[in-house]
mmCIF file of C-alpha atoms in Angstrom:
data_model
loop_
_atom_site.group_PDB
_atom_site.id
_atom_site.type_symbol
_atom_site.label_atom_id
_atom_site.label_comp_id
_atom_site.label_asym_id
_atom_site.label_seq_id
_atom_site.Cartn_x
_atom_site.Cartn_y
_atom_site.Cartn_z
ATOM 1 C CA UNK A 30 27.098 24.791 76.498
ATOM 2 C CA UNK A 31 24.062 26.691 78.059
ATOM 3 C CA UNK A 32 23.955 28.708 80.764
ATOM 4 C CA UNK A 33 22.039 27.005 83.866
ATOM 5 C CA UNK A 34 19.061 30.125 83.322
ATOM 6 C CA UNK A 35 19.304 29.658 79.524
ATOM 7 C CA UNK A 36 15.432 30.000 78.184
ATOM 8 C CA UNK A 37 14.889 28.279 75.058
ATOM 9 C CA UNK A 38 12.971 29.620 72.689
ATOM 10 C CA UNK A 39 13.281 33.330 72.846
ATOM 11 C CA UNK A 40 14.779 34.407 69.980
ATOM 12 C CA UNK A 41 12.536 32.939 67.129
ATOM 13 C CA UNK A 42 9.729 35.325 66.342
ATOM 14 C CA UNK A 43 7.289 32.615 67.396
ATOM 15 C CA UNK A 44 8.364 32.808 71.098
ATOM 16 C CA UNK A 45 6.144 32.072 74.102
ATOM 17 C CA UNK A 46 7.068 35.241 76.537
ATOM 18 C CA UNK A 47 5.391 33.475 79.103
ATOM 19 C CA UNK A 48 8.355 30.972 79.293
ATOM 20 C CA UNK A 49 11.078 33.245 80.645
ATOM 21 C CA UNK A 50 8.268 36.381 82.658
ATOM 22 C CA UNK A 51 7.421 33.086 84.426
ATOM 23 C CA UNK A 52 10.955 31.701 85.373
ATOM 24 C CA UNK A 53 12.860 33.177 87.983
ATOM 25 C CA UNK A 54 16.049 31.546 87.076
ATOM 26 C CA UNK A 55 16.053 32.357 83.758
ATOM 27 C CA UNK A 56 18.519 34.539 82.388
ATOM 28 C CA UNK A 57 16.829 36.392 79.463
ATOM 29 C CA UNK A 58 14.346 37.943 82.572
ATOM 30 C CA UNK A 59 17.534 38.765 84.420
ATOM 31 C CA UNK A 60 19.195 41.070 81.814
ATOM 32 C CA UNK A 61 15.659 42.188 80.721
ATOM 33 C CA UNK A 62 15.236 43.229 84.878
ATOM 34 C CA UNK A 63 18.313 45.034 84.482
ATOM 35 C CA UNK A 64 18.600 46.665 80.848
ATOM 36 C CA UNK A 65 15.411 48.055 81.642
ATOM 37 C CA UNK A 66 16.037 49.846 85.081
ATOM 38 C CA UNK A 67 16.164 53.343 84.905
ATOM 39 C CA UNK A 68 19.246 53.928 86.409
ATOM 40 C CA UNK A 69 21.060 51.280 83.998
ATOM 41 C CA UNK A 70 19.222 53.217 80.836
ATOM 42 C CA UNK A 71 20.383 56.540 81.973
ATOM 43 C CA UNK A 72 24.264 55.464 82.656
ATOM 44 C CA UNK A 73 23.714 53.761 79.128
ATOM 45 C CA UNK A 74 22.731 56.830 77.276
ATOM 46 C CA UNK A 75 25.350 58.797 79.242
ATOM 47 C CA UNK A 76 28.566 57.259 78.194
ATOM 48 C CA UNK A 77 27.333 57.210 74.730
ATOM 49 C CA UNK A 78 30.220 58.381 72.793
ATOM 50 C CA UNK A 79 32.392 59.055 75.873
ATOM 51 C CA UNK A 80 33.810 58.230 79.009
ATOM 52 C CA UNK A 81 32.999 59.383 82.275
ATOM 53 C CA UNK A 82 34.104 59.807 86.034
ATOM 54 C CA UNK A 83 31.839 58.407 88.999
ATOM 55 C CA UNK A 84 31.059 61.874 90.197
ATOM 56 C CA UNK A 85 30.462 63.269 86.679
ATOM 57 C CA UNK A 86 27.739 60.504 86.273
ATOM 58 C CA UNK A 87 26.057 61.037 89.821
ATOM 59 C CA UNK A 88 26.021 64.930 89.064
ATOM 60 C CA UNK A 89 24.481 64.101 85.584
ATOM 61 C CA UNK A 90 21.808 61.201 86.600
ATOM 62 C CA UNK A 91 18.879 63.688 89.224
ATOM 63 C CA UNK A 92 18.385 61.705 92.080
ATOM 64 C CA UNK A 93 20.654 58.765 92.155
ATOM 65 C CA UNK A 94 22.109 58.017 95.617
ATOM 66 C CA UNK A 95 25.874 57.388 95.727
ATOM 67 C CA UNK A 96 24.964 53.616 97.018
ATOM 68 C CA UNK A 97 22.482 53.344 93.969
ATOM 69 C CA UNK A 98 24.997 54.822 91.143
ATOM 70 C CA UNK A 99 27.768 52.050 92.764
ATOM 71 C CA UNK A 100 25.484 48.950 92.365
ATOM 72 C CA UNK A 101 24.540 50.034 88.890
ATOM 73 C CA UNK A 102 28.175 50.490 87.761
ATOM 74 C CA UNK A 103 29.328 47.411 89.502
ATOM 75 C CA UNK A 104 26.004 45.127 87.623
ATOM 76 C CA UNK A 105 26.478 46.808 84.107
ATOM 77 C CA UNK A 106 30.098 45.724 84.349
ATOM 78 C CA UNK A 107 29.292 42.203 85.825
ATOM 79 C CA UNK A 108 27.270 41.980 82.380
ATOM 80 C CA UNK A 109 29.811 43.169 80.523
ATOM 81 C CA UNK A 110 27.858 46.251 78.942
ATOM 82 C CA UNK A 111 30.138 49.219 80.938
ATOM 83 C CA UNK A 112 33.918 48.658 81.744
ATOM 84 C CA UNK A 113 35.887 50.856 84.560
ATOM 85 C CA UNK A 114 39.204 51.879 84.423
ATOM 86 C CA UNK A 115 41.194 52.882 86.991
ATOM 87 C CA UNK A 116 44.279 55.640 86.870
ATOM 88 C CA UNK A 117 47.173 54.777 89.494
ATOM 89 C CA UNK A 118 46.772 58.666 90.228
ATOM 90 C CA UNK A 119 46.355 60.029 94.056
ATOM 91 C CA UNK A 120 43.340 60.599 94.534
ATOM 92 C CA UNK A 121 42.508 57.439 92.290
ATOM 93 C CA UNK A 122 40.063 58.437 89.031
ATOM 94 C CA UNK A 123 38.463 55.424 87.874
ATOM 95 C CA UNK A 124 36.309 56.391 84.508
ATOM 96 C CA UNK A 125 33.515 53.484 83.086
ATOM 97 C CA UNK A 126 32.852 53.697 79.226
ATOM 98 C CA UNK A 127 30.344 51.370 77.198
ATOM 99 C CA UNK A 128 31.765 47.991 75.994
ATOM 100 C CA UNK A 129 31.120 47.466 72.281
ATOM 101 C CA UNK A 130 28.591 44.955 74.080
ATOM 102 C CA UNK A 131 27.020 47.781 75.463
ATOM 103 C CA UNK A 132 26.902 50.081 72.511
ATOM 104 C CA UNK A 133 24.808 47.462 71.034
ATOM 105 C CA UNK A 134 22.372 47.846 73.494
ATOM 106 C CA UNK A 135 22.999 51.827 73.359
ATOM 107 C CA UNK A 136 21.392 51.883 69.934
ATOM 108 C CA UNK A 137 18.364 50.133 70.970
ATOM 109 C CA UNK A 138 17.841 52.134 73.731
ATOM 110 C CA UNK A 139 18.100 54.793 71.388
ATOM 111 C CA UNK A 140 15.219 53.341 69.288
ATOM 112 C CA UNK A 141 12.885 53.457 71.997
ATOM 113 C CA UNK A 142 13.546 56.832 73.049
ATOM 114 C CA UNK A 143 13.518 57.665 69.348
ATOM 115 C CA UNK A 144 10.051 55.826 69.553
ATOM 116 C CA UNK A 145 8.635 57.544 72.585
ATOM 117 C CA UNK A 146 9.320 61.197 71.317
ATOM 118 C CA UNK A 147 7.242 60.072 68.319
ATOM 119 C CA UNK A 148 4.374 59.128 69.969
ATOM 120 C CA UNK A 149 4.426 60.943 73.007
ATOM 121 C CA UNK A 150 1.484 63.508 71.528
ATOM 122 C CA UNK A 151 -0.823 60.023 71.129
ATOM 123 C CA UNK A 152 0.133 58.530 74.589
ATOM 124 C CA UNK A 153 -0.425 62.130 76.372
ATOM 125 C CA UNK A 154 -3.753 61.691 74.629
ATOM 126 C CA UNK A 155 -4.530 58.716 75.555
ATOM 127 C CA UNK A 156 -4.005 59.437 79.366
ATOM 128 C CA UNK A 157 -5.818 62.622 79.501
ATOM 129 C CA UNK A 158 -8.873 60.338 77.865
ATOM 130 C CA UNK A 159 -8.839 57.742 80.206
ATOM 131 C CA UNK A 160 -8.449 59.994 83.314
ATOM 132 C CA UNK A 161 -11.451 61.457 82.037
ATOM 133 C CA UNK A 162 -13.054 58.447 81.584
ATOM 134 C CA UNK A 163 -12.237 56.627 85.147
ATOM 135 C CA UNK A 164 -12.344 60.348 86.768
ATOM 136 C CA UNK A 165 -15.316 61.856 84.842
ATOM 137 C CA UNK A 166 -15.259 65.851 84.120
ATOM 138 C CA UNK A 167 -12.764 67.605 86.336
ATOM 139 C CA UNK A 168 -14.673 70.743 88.217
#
């Protein structure tokens, strides 16, 4: 059985990505929306390998608000791609970890970081050549 935001057609490599940037409902836009935040990439990449506590991820991630870190955590587990433990210790620890799910995705975040630090020479280039372009000769 499908899922009632299932989009048909996205896997094959003949897809139309029209049908699910279009649909609000549909469910391969809704994990794209939230694979691809920042916040969710950088948790991602940080429990690569390891587990970590709330506060060790909020002192690792620059400028995530407490509220921001919380509603991350709380979606990445919803989609089964980060799972929190807690320890019946006073005060409580509670540590989140990737899912095997979400060491999946871990690796192709990795690609594309992999990707970017490849290319980042030719994109820098690119900028500075169309700021000059759209800005003409700085002074």
């Amino acid at each position: 059985m499908k899922a009632l935001g299932y989009c048909e057609g996205t896997v094959d490599d003949d897809y139309d990505v029209r049908q699910w940037d279009t649909r609000e409902d549909c469910e391969v836009r809704q994990i794209l929306d939230r694979v691809a935040d920042k916040w969710s990439l950088l948790v991602i990449a940080l429990l690569d390998c390891q587990s970590l506590r709330f506060t060790q991820l909020r002192r690792e991630i620059d400028g995530v608000s407490q509220r921001m870190l919380s509603v991350t955590l709380r979606q990445l587990e919803r989609d089964g791609l980060v799972s929190r433990k807690v320890h019946p210790v006073v005060p409580p620890r509670v540590d989140y970890a990737l899912t095997p799910l979400g060491r999946t995705l871990h690796e192709t975040i990795k690609a594309l970081v992999t990707w970017t630090e490849q290319h980042q020479q030719e994109i820098a280039a690119a900028r500075a050549a169309y700021d000059a372009r759209v800005n003409g000769p700085t002074p």
